[in-house]
Amino acid sequence: MKRFALAIAAIIALFASHGVRAEQPVTIVDDPAVLAALDVKGFGFARIFAVDGPDDLKTLYSEAPAYRAVVDMVAADIATLRAEIKAGGRTLYEVTDGNVGRIMDMRWLKTEAARFRLVGVVNRLDRRDFTALQGDKSCGEVRFVYRLAYSFRKNGKVLASRLPFNFNAVYSVAPDADGGCVGVAGRWTPQIDENVDAGWLAGGPLAPEELNFKQLELNAQVVRFPSGQETEFGGQAAYLMRIFGIDGAAISEKPLENTPDVAQLSDNAALKKRLADYVIADVDLGVYEIPDEFLAKKIISWSTFGSARQANHPFTPLFQPADFAGLDYAALKLVRTPEALVERLDNGACQGCHQAGSTAGFHFIGLDDKTTSPLNRIEVGISPHLHAEIARREAWLRATEEGKEPNRYRPLSFAPPATWTDAGDVDYAPAEMAMPCLMPDDAKRFGATWQCGGGTVCTPLATASGVHTALAQCLLPTDSPKMFSGHPCLTGSIASNPSQPFNDRYKITGQFAAFAPTFSRTAYTCRPPKIGVPAGIAYRACDDKDRSFAAFKTGKPMPSEICGMVGGKKFDTCVATNNFDQCLGGAVNRGNRPACSADHFCREDYMCQSLPPDTPGAAKVKGIGYCSPTYFIFQMRIDNHATPWASATSAPRDAGLGAAEEE
């Protein structure tokens, strides 16, 4: 019954974000049409820099000194990272014809062909719990998520896509006249006769006089190593995270919340000791603010297997469990041991949160508008973490609107959805297929967590040296009759390189599923990471019933696999032409993949891609997508895009979508 209630709550939240009537508080707005209307109503990216008129990035770079300063600082960060990676033996290229590392081409941030498109509005009034710690009297925050997008005409054809480069504009929300937040929270709940459209938002919860700009946050993929180079990892990517203050033409660097400056603390024993002394019970609740003196102003997070990578556990190399052995854990809710405390701190850091329970290092990717190629579109624009968070945030908003004290507890970022009560209780749903879990030895270090559901078993796919807590996934047992295409089939271990995470090495240690010895349409083979599929995938080819979606029945549970779109040898060859539009249009095959939807997510390092609407029978499975490795989707990689400028050479040939090469 609890699962049914959670599903209904998710459906209501989805409706609320798509411009239909609702009586629940709105937590996210992701409808591209609503967001486009907000964009032209004055909520576009250029308003942050007080620029009217054209908002292409050539104009912004020319006319907005603050934007130019941000771009120049990011360029310097990328240049520094490039030098570090070169010193570590790996060269990066903006454009390359080799199977080597790729780096963000900064021309994208200065071209008239690109802009930052509004892809989401996020209600974070619940952030009042954090701002109150600093004496801030506001009612939390509202966040506008902008994603780098381009559109230009080349050889008589319009080419358009997005890139994995996001800015998040954060605004503080003014309180009610009496200093409270009851009225503010109420503005986010539409009445029975109201639609969540641009007019309702602009005249209500997003009224400009109620919002005060706070900061601009960056999360951007800046480096990618292809799977053809990272044959056991299945590819790697690096993400730059920063926060900028903006005051007219000037910008400032702001510290990243609860994210330690590992280099400084490692070299300053006295400072590290003060940080250890600072750790208090509020860390257990999840609502805490580590003072600025301990914090980093920029970090790089790493994938694949981001939840396991030591680089994304910044407190682990700083502290041993013995450093916190003297604390009293008896009265704490979640943290019961020193190891659990370090993991809680790691998960609360920016890189910890954005590489556990995320999708490709992001929690809000945003849905595509009509300009995106049907073979480059995503079906689900949020992460499993944000999906689970919606119920918690709704409960917080309802309690605040009713004048009650909300439940302030924050779960780990990789926790499943839960039922929330004002009394502070949390009742987790079982984790679904391929969702994160804690191995028994790790779980016993924490208070109440959750179990794997659906006959799955908590199974680690990657363990990393130097990491105390191994995040695993809820997977089918070996030789299960319920095996499906896309299920992991390989386990491995990561040899961490603390000073050079780009030189972390993943070694496959075993195969636990999909043991068919040869290609089959009935049995499952294990396809290797060198074709771009981290941890391998169980795979069988589509048959005629799969192609017609015969297993998908109205009113019945969604099957585990779906005949989606994959590439093959022709696709891999076409990618080398630096014209992905041609590749997508003419070199794609059908192949089985895990089925996914707004309520059923893909495993780590995979995301839910849309079926092209002209796929025969696609109307039968509307709202259902298929799980693709993240970097198979062009809009989730910084390289291989057609460019509005002339390229010096052709783009590199990647391992591509070779899982269907036999078809």
XYZ file of C-alpha atoms in Angstrom:
663
model
C 0.000 0.000 0.000
C 2.882 2.323 0.784
C 4.365 1.785 -2.701
C 0.995 2.642 -4.258
C 0.833 5.884 -2.273
C 4.336 6.816 -3.363
C 3.450 6.165 -6.995
C 0.357 8.369 -6.739
C 2.424 11.151 -5.137
C 4.954 10.940 -7.960
C 2.208 11.137 -10.568
C 0.694 14.192 -8.886
C 4.125 15.862 -8.773
C 4.641 15.079 -12.444
C 1.280 16.600 -13.350
C 2.066 19.666 -11.264
C 5.220 20.276 -13.278
C 3.540 19.902 -16.657
C 0.975 22.702 -16.590
C -2.121 20.786 -15.449
C -4.365 21.367 -12.474
C -3.016 20.258 -9.137
C -3.637 20.673 -5.441
C -0.194 19.557 -4.317
C 2.701 21.991 -3.858
C 4.818 22.377 -6.971
C 8.401 21.252 -6.406
C 9.809 21.313 -9.942
C 8.818 22.814 -13.278
C 10.258 20.948 -16.259
C 7.760 21.361 -19.102
C 9.763 22.821 -22.044
C 6.790 24.878 -23.273
C 6.196 26.462 -19.855
C 9.904 27.158 -19.448
C 10.183 28.692 -22.913
C 7.300 31.023 -22.028
C 9.055 31.973 -18.771
C 12.245 32.594 -20.711
C 10.590 35.267 -22.852
C 8.804 36.737 -19.801
C 12.126 37.903 -18.409
C 13.424 34.770 -16.692
C 16.151 34.040 -19.250
C 19.834 33.618 -18.498
C 20.731 37.133 -19.690
C 18.730 38.742 -16.864
C 21.345 37.558 -14.378
C 23.766 39.929 -16.099
C 21.260 42.751 -16.704
C 21.435 42.314 -20.489
C 18.366 43.045 -22.595
C 17.859 41.883 -26.136
C 19.768 38.983 -27.729
C 20.936 36.329 -25.297
C 23.302 34.398 -27.557
C 26.646 33.795 -25.910
C 28.638 35.951 -28.320
C 26.487 38.917 -27.278
C 26.732 38.052 -23.574
C 30.496 37.660 -23.716
C 30.774 41.010 -25.466
C 28.272 43.035 -23.443
C 28.240 41.500 -19.951
C 31.549 41.925 -18.071
C 30.423 39.553 -15.316
C 29.598 36.784 -17.797
C 32.932 37.352 -19.533
C 34.702 37.081 -16.171
C 32.897 33.832 -15.379
C 33.843 32.341 -18.742
C 37.448 33.434 -18.378
C 37.668 31.924 -14.904
C 36.201 28.640 -16.131
C 38.663 28.678 -19.028
C 41.518 29.108 -16.551
C 40.192 26.218 -14.429
C 40.031 23.981 -17.487
C 43.528 25.004 -18.572
C 44.836 24.121 -15.095
C 43.121 20.729 -15.191
C 44.462 20.121 -18.683
C 48.008 20.798 -17.493
C 47.561 18.470 -14.505
C 46.273 15.693 -16.730
C 49.107 16.213 -19.228
C 51.623 16.034 -16.381
C 49.978 12.732 -15.479
C 50.683 11.359 -18.929
C 47.402 12.039 -20.751
C 46.890 14.628 -23.477
C 43.497 16.227 -24.151
C 42.093 17.645 -27.381
C 39.163 19.889 -28.313
C 39.073 18.214 -31.732
C 40.835 14.948 -32.445
C 40.932 12.059 -34.865
C 42.406 9.747 -32.220
C 40.908 7.586 -29.495
C 42.194 9.927 -26.796
C 40.928 12.321 -24.157
C 38.635 15.235 -25.070
C 38.252 18.596 -23.364
C 35.584 21.277 -23.407
C 35.946 23.646 -26.353
C 35.489 27.082 -24.785
C 34.290 28.533 -28.069
C 30.852 27.133 -27.183
C 30.590 29.760 -24.430
C 31.298 32.634 -26.840
C 29.389 31.748 -29.999
C 26.227 33.317 -31.377
C 25.012 29.782 -32.161
C 24.635 28.922 -28.464
C 22.680 30.133 -25.444
C 21.861 28.918 -21.961
C 18.288 27.636 -22.178
C 16.032 27.560 -19.111
C 15.407 23.850 -18.505
C 14.037 23.872 -14.974
C 12.685 25.796 -12.020
C 13.171 24.177 -8.635
C 11.304 25.109 -5.452
C 13.824 24.915 -2.594
C 11.945 26.667 0.191
C 13.118 23.728 2.307
C 16.596 25.257 2.097
C 15.402 27.613 4.825
C 16.667 24.969 7.224
C 20.196 25.715 5.973
C 19.994 29.475 5.500
C 18.623 29.863 9.025
C 21.919 28.478 10.349
C 23.593 31.619 8.985
C 21.004 33.985 10.461
C 19.331 34.461 7.068
C 15.631 35.362 7.541
C 14.586 34.430 3.998
C 12.185 31.598 3.159
C 14.691 29.369 1.434
C 15.503 29.483 -2.252
C 14.214 29.196 -5.797
C 16.594 27.862 -8.425
C 16.594 28.421 -12.185
C 18.530 25.757 -14.084
C 20.066 26.764 -17.427
C 21.705 24.331 -19.822
C 24.051 25.061 -22.714
C 22.222 24.564 -26.025
C 23.038 25.354 -29.618
C 21.187 25.667 -32.912
C 22.662 26.687 -36.259
C 22.273 26.043 -39.965
C 24.983 24.145 -41.805
C 24.875 22.802 -45.356
C 21.238 23.778 -45.585
C 20.188 21.920 -42.418
C 19.482 23.080 -38.867
C 21.641 21.264 -36.294
C 20.683 21.531 -32.636
C 21.554 19.834 -29.387
C 22.477 20.480 -25.786
C 25.719 19.873 -23.920
C 26.276 18.718 -20.317
C 27.106 22.199 -19.047
C 24.703 23.689 -16.484
C 24.380 26.925 -14.561
C 22.042 27.092 -11.582
C 20.907 30.622 -10.652
C 19.930 30.710 -6.973
C 17.521 33.310 -5.556
C 16.564 33.915 -1.932
C 12.825 34.181 -1.285
C 11.467 37.114 0.722
C 9.463 36.143 3.848
C 5.877 37.073 4.661
C 5.194 40.458 6.247
C 5.287 38.836 9.687
C 8.653 37.213 8.966
C 7.174 33.741 8.524
C 6.895 31.498 5.484
C 3.286 30.246 5.624
C 2.131 32.522 2.805
C 5.256 31.953 0.734
C 4.792 28.182 0.908
C 1.120 28.544 0.038
C 1.916 30.381 -3.184
C 3.416 27.158 -4.555
C 0.126 25.245 -4.236
C -2.246 25.983 -7.143
C -5.947 26.139 -6.470
C -8.385 23.720 -8.071
C -9.110 26.089 -10.982
C -5.470 27.074 -11.630
C -2.917 25.683 -14.055
C 0.815 25.622 -13.454
C 1.696 27.712 -16.483
C 4.060 30.624 -17.108
C 1.466 33.233 -16.152
C 0.633 31.550 -12.838
C 4.324 31.149 -11.978
C 5.419 34.657 -12.997
C 2.568 36.306 -11.131
C 2.822 34.091 -8.058
C 5.748 32.119 -6.634
C 8.234 33.579 -9.141
C 7.123 37.211 -8.841
C 10.402 39.161 -9.286
C 9.787 41.392 -6.266
C 9.832 38.282 -4.051
C 13.213 37.004 -5.288
C 16.720 38.266 -4.555
C 19.699 36.959 -6.535
C 22.092 35.010 -4.324
C 24.645 33.162 -6.454
C 25.365 31.332 -9.709
C 26.383 27.689 -9.441
C 28.241 25.757 -12.136
C 28.231 22.003 -12.780
C 29.802 21.155 -16.121
C 31.397 18.216 -17.857
C 34.814 19.467 -18.965
C 36.788 16.307 -19.798
C 35.817 12.955 -21.309
C 37.886 9.852 -21.975
C 36.139 7.507 -24.446
C 35.449 3.851 -23.820
C 37.825 2.903 -26.630
C 40.607 4.303 -24.444
C 39.121 3.282 -21.083
C 38.311 -0.279 -22.133
C 37.548 -1.620 -18.633
C 36.039 1.520 -17.092
C 33.806 1.955 -20.131
C 34.779 5.645 -20.310
C 35.476 8.438 -17.828
C 34.341 12.035 -17.451
C 35.255 14.965 -15.200
C 32.865 17.663 -13.948
C 33.857 21.131 -12.728
C 31.822 22.577 -9.857
C 31.995 26.230 -8.755
C 29.889 28.996 -7.173
C 30.059 32.628 -8.306
C 28.854 35.751 -6.580
C 27.830 38.528 -8.977
C 27.782 42.215 -8.066
C 27.292 44.336 -11.157
C 30.296 43.788 -13.402
C 32.289 42.023 -10.670
C 32.289 38.355 -9.766
C 33.623 36.577 -6.711
C 34.447 32.994 -5.823
C 32.207 31.526 -3.137
C 32.923 28.378 -1.119
C 31.175 25.136 -1.984
C 28.770 24.114 0.753
C 30.105 21.462 3.153
C 32.856 20.551 0.661
C 36.354 20.457 2.185
C 39.457 21.951 0.638
C 41.341 18.662 0.734
C 44.686 20.085 -0.360
C 44.669 22.873 2.229
C 43.488 20.641 5.063
C 46.017 17.943 4.208
C 48.833 20.478 4.550
C 47.514 22.177 7.704
C 47.221 19.849 10.683
C 45.868 22.571 12.978
C 43.111 23.483 10.543
C 42.171 19.828 10.079
C 42.037 19.393 13.869
C 39.642 22.357 14.144
C 37.413 20.777 11.504
C 37.380 17.455 13.358
C 36.409 19.290 16.549
C 33.621 21.099 14.687
C 31.765 17.939 13.622
C 28.554 17.763 15.656
C 25.222 15.984 15.804
C 23.680 18.228 13.141
C 25.702 16.261 10.601
C 23.525 13.284 11.503
C 20.362 15.279 10.714
C 21.849 16.356 7.398
C 21.261 20.069 8.066
C 24.646 21.619 8.847
C 26.964 24.340 7.571
C 30.704 23.779 7.840
C 32.445 27.175 8.210
C 33.971 28.748 5.118
C 37.566 28.478 6.343
C 37.499 24.715 5.728
C 35.829 24.776 2.318
C 36.965 24.456 -1.288
C 36.074 27.014 -3.957
C 36.246 24.573 -6.846
C 36.278 20.812 -7.196
C 36.338 18.167 -9.912
C 34.028 15.178 -9.628
C 34.646 11.966 -11.564
C 32.671 9.222 -13.252
C 32.188 6.377 -14.237
C 31.424 4.446 -11.055
C 31.237 7.886 -9.477
C 29.678 6.661 -6.238
C 32.714 4.448 -5.620
C 35.549 6.772 -6.669
C 37.822 7.971 -3.882
C 37.966 11.416 -5.502
C 34.268 11.801 -4.742
C 34.796 10.924 -1.048
C 36.728 14.041 0.031
C 36.555 13.491 3.802
C 37.813 9.896 3.599
C 41.489 10.751 2.914
C 41.391 13.483 5.572
C 40.049 11.484 8.501
C 40.330 7.996 9.841
C 37.350 6.532 11.722
C 39.507 6.670 14.850
C 39.415 10.476 14.629
C 35.713 10.339 15.540
C 35.763 7.334 17.843
C 35.161 9.441 20.945
C 31.793 10.867 19.863
C 28.502 9.706 21.397
C 26.469 7.974 18.672
C 23.766 6.523 20.917
C 21.158 9.238 20.329
C 21.798 9.758 16.614
C 19.273 8.835 13.941
C 21.450 7.709 11.035
C 25.098 7.775 12.028
C 25.955 4.954 14.448
C 29.710 4.541 13.889
C 32.722 6.666 12.913
C 32.726 5.050 9.434
C 29.114 6.113 8.942
C 29.961 9.660 10.029
C 32.715 9.935 7.415
C 30.344 8.598 4.738
C 27.665 11.082 5.816
C 30.187 13.901 5.440
C 31.354 12.567 2.061
C 27.793 12.336 0.805
C 27.047 15.889 1.938
C 29.923 17.317 -0.106
C 29.161 18.540 -3.630
C 31.026 15.767 -5.431
C 29.627 13.127 -3.081
C 26.026 14.197 -3.655
C 26.410 14.690 -7.411
C 28.000 11.293 -8.005
C 25.636 9.195 -5.853
C 21.985 8.945 -6.812
C 22.615 11.264 -9.762
C 22.411 10.948 -13.535
C 25.711 11.703 -15.264
C 26.790 13.973 -12.405
C 23.556 15.999 -12.476
C 20.293 15.975 -10.556
C 18.428 18.181 -13.048
C 19.136 17.625 -16.745
C 15.887 18.997 -18.155
C 13.693 17.733 -20.984
C 14.277 18.429 -24.656
C 12.400 20.905 -26.785
C 11.350 20.190 -30.376
C 14.690 21.233 -31.866
C 16.519 18.147 -30.559
C 16.912 15.154 -32.857
C 14.499 12.313 -31.948
C 17.555 10.056 -31.579
C 19.224 12.456 -29.130
C 16.355 12.950 -26.688
C 15.983 11.901 -23.059
C 12.802 10.538 -21.532
C 13.543 11.460 -17.896
C 15.156 14.794 -17.050
C 15.817 14.316 -13.328
C 17.973 11.981 -11.250
C 16.836 9.163 -8.934
C 17.845 11.411 -6.019
C 15.595 14.263 -7.103
C 12.764 11.836 -7.776
C 13.064 10.525 -4.215
C 13.382 14.067 -2.853
C 10.055 15.258 -4.272
C 8.008 13.470 -1.603
C 10.217 14.875 1.175
C 9.996 18.424 -0.158
C 6.228 18.182 -0.609
C 5.885 17.071 3.017
C 8.102 19.982 4.137
C 6.018 22.486 2.145
C 2.686 21.149 3.415
C 3.841 21.309 7.020
C 5.137 24.876 6.573
C 1.946 26.005 4.839
C -0.037 24.608 7.783
C 2.148 26.436 10.302
C 3.745 23.214 11.585
C 7.376 22.368 12.173
C 8.480 20.302 9.171
C 10.530 17.134 9.286
C 14.045 18.518 8.760
C 15.884 15.233 8.332
C 17.794 14.755 5.057
C 18.479 11.207 3.870
C 21.587 10.078 2.049
C 21.491 11.229 -1.580
C 21.209 7.665 -2.867
C 18.240 6.717 -0.649
C 14.990 5.532 -2.287
C 11.664 7.388 -1.957
C 10.077 7.374 1.484
C 6.931 8.307 3.350
C 7.545 11.410 5.505
C 5.765 12.507 8.675
C 5.895 15.753 10.640
C 6.946 13.740 13.682
C 10.292 13.016 12.084
C 9.704 9.408 11.070
C 10.905 8.161 7.689
C 9.532 4.985 6.112
C 11.623 4.001 3.091
C 10.216 2.080 0.160
C 12.293 -0.935 -0.877
C 14.927 -0.035 -3.452
C 13.898 -0.991 -6.965
C 15.899 -2.885 -9.552
C 19.419 -1.445 -10.094
C 18.940 1.236 -7.425
C 21.613 1.831 -4.747
C 21.902 -0.162 -1.536
C 24.349 -0.632 1.320
C 26.066 -3.973 1.799
C 25.204 -5.655 5.144
C 28.503 -4.794 6.841
C 28.068 -1.148 5.841
C 24.335 -0.975 6.550
C 24.808 -2.032 10.178
C 26.940 1.070 10.745
C 23.872 3.212 10.078
C 20.458 3.521 11.680
C 17.285 2.618 9.790
C 17.916 2.495 6.047
C 16.177 0.309 3.442
C 16.165 -3.104 1.798
C 16.308 -4.285 -1.798
C 12.921 -5.187 -3.246
C 11.610 -7.267 -6.127
C 13.685 -10.363 -5.414
C 16.961 -8.478 -5.899
C 20.172 -8.825 -3.915
C 22.554 -6.042 -2.875
C 25.559 -6.531 -5.183
C 28.687 -4.342 -5.464
C 29.789 -3.616 -9.030
C 32.869 -1.606 -8.126
C 34.900 -1.317 -4.953
C 37.629 1.296 -4.634
C 40.777 1.375 -2.591
C 40.763 4.041 0.107
C 36.951 4.141 0.439
C 35.315 2.882 3.636
C 31.716 2.413 2.445
C 30.914 0.476 -0.730
C 27.736 1.565 -2.476
C 26.173 -1.412 -4.254
C 23.090 -1.967 -6.440
C 19.962 -4.078 -6.060
C 20.445 -6.722 -8.758
C 19.068 -10.102 -9.739
C 20.812 -13.187 -8.371
C 23.121 -15.109 -10.692
C 21.217 -17.232 -13.250
C 17.898 -15.630 -12.342
C 15.116 -16.521 -14.803
C 14.130 -12.828 -14.698
C 17.383 -11.704 -16.360
C 16.935 -8.860 -18.850
C 18.965 -6.912 -21.381
C 21.037 -4.180 -19.781
C 21.427 -5.933 -16.428
C 25.065 -5.702 -15.216
C 27.150 -8.815 -15.703
C 30.648 -7.865 -14.493
C 32.189 -6.825 -11.186
C 35.501 -5.108 -10.632
C 37.763 -3.076 -8.388
C 39.229 0.407 -8.687
C 42.832 1.131 -7.808
C 42.506 4.753 -6.658
C 45.123 7.340 -7.550
C 44.456 10.069 -4.933
C 46.507 12.792 -6.636
C 45.501 11.884 -10.197
C 41.940 10.511 -10.287
C 42.062 10.462 -14.093
C 44.618 7.674 -13.660
C 42.376 5.547 -11.450
C 42.367 2.036 -12.896
C 39.369 -0.307 -12.992
C 40.010 -4.031 -13.228
C 37.295 -6.532 -14.077
C 37.385 -9.257 -11.437
C 34.498 -11.503 -12.386
C 31.337 -12.226 -14.354
C 28.167 -13.015 -12.432
C 25.419 -13.053 -15.089
C 24.638 -13.549 -18.802
C 26.746 -16.636 -19.423
C 25.536 -17.576 -22.932
C 28.702 -18.319 -24.946
C 27.551 -16.857 -28.260
C 25.196 -14.249 -29.688
C 21.562 -15.287 -29.190
C 17.995 -14.030 -29.540
C 16.878 -16.041 -26.506
C 19.839 -16.305 -24.119
C 21.910 -13.499 -22.644
C 25.530 -12.796 -23.496
C 27.686 -10.415 -21.475
C 28.734 -7.443 -23.589
C 32.052 -5.897 -22.445
C 32.801 -2.346 -21.213
C 35.097 -1.631 -24.173
C 31.979 -0.971 -26.271
C 30.968 1.737 -23.804
C 28.852 -0.177 -21.284
C 30.243 0.152 -17.707
C 30.033 -3.106 -15.705
C 28.969 -4.863 -18.904
C 25.406 -5.544 -19.978
C 23.415 -8.711 -20.408
C 22.159 -8.668 -23.977
C 19.884 -10.561 -26.323
C 18.732 -9.361 -29.702
C 15.189 -8.168 -30.410
C 12.782 -10.660 -31.950
C 9.539 -9.831 -33.751
C 7.523 -9.737 -30.510
C 10.061 -7.379 -28.947
C 9.898 -5.070 -31.961
C 6.114 -4.823 -31.684
C 6.251 -4.269 -27.871
C 4.017 -7.309 -27.388
C 4.953 -7.667 -23.706
C 3.653 -4.176 -22.856
C 0.029 -4.471 -21.730
C -2.255 -1.699 -20.509
C -2.728 -1.932 -16.757
C 0.102 -4.457 -16.347
C 3.535 -3.854 -14.786
C 6.158 -2.503 -17.138
C 8.434 -5.281 -18.475
C 12.102 -5.110 -17.566
C 13.376 -4.763 -21.122
C 12.295 -2.990 -24.286
C 13.436 -3.115 -27.906
C 15.126 0.278 -28.055
C 17.650 1.912 -30.347
C 21.312 0.946 -30.491
C 24.155 1.474 -32.891
C 26.546 -0.856 -34.581
C 29.520 -0.841 -36.908
C 27.934 1.663 -39.291
C 27.246 4.020 -36.390
C 30.827 3.769 -35.105
C 32.165 4.610 -38.556
C 29.741 7.494 -38.979
C 30.700 9.092 -35.673
C 34.155 9.689 -37.116
C 32.667 12.126 -39.635
C 31.892 14.749 -36.944
C 28.275 14.846 -38.117
C 26.213 13.105 -35.492
C 22.984 14.151 -37.179
C 23.869 11.953 -40.142
C 24.849 9.108 -37.818
C 21.639 9.294 -35.836
C 19.540 9.418 -38.951
C 21.055 6.559 -40.889
C 23.102 4.131 -38.823
C 20.979 3.026 -35.880
C 19.655 -0.485 -35.192
C 17.109 -1.966 -32.798
C 18.349 -3.780 -29.715
C 17.025 -4.743 -26.284
C 17.735 -2.436 -23.364
C 16.271 -1.962 -19.861
C 12.877 -0.236 -19.889
C 12.639 2.986 -17.882
C 10.186 5.761 -17.114
C 9.588 8.713 -14.809
C 9.096 6.240 -11.936
C 11.602 3.536 -12.907
C 15.187 4.709 -13.229
C 18.317 3.395 -14.863
C 21.350 2.200 -12.941
C 24.406 4.325 -12.286
C 26.182 5.488 -15.473
C 23.038 4.969 -17.578
C 20.077 7.225 -18.334
C 16.583 6.982 -19.791
C 16.522 7.805 -23.506
C 13.360 8.409 -25.549
C 12.135 6.193 -28.331
C 11.829 8.156 -31.585
C 8.136 8.846 -32.215
C 8.326 7.242 -35.665
C 9.378 3.887 -34.166
C 6.689 1.392 -35.270
C 4.291 0.906 -32.352
C 5.856 3.684 -30.242
C 2.418 5.036 -29.278
C 1.817 1.793 -27.373
C 4.725 2.541 -25.025
C 4.326 6.311 -24.669
C 6.140 7.553 -21.561
C 8.530 4.587 -21.546
C 12.146 4.862 -22.636
C 15.219 2.670 -22.692
C 18.414 2.838 -20.626
C 21.488 3.912 -22.575
C 25.021 4.369 -21.262
C 25.229 8.075 -20.487
C 27.815 8.997 -23.096
C 26.012 7.172 -25.921
C 23.646 10.132 -25.868
C 25.274 12.993 -27.743
C 23.758 15.698 -25.575
C 25.492 14.191 -22.533
C 29.012 14.522 -23.947
C 31.140 17.564 -24.746
C 32.735 16.083 -27.865
C 31.767 14.966 -31.395
C 29.157 17.676 -31.898
C 28.888 19.365 -35.247
C 30.196 22.906 -34.801
C 29.312 26.298 -36.293
C 33.009 26.879 -36.874
C 35.351 24.931 -39.134
C 37.027 21.966 -37.460
C 40.713 21.343 -37.953
C 40.217 17.601 -38.328
C 37.523 14.977 -38.052
C 36.155 13.915 -34.707
C 37.451 10.758 -33.028
C 36.046 7.350 -33.617
C 34.559 6.068 -30.394
C 33.471 2.570 -29.377
C 29.956 3.858 -29.986
C 26.915 1.662 -29.671
C 28.505 -1.618 -30.655
C 26.309 -3.833 -28.482
C 24.204 -4.628 -31.518
C 27.031 -5.100 -33.975
C 25.974 -8.665 -34.755
C 22.536 -7.659 -35.999
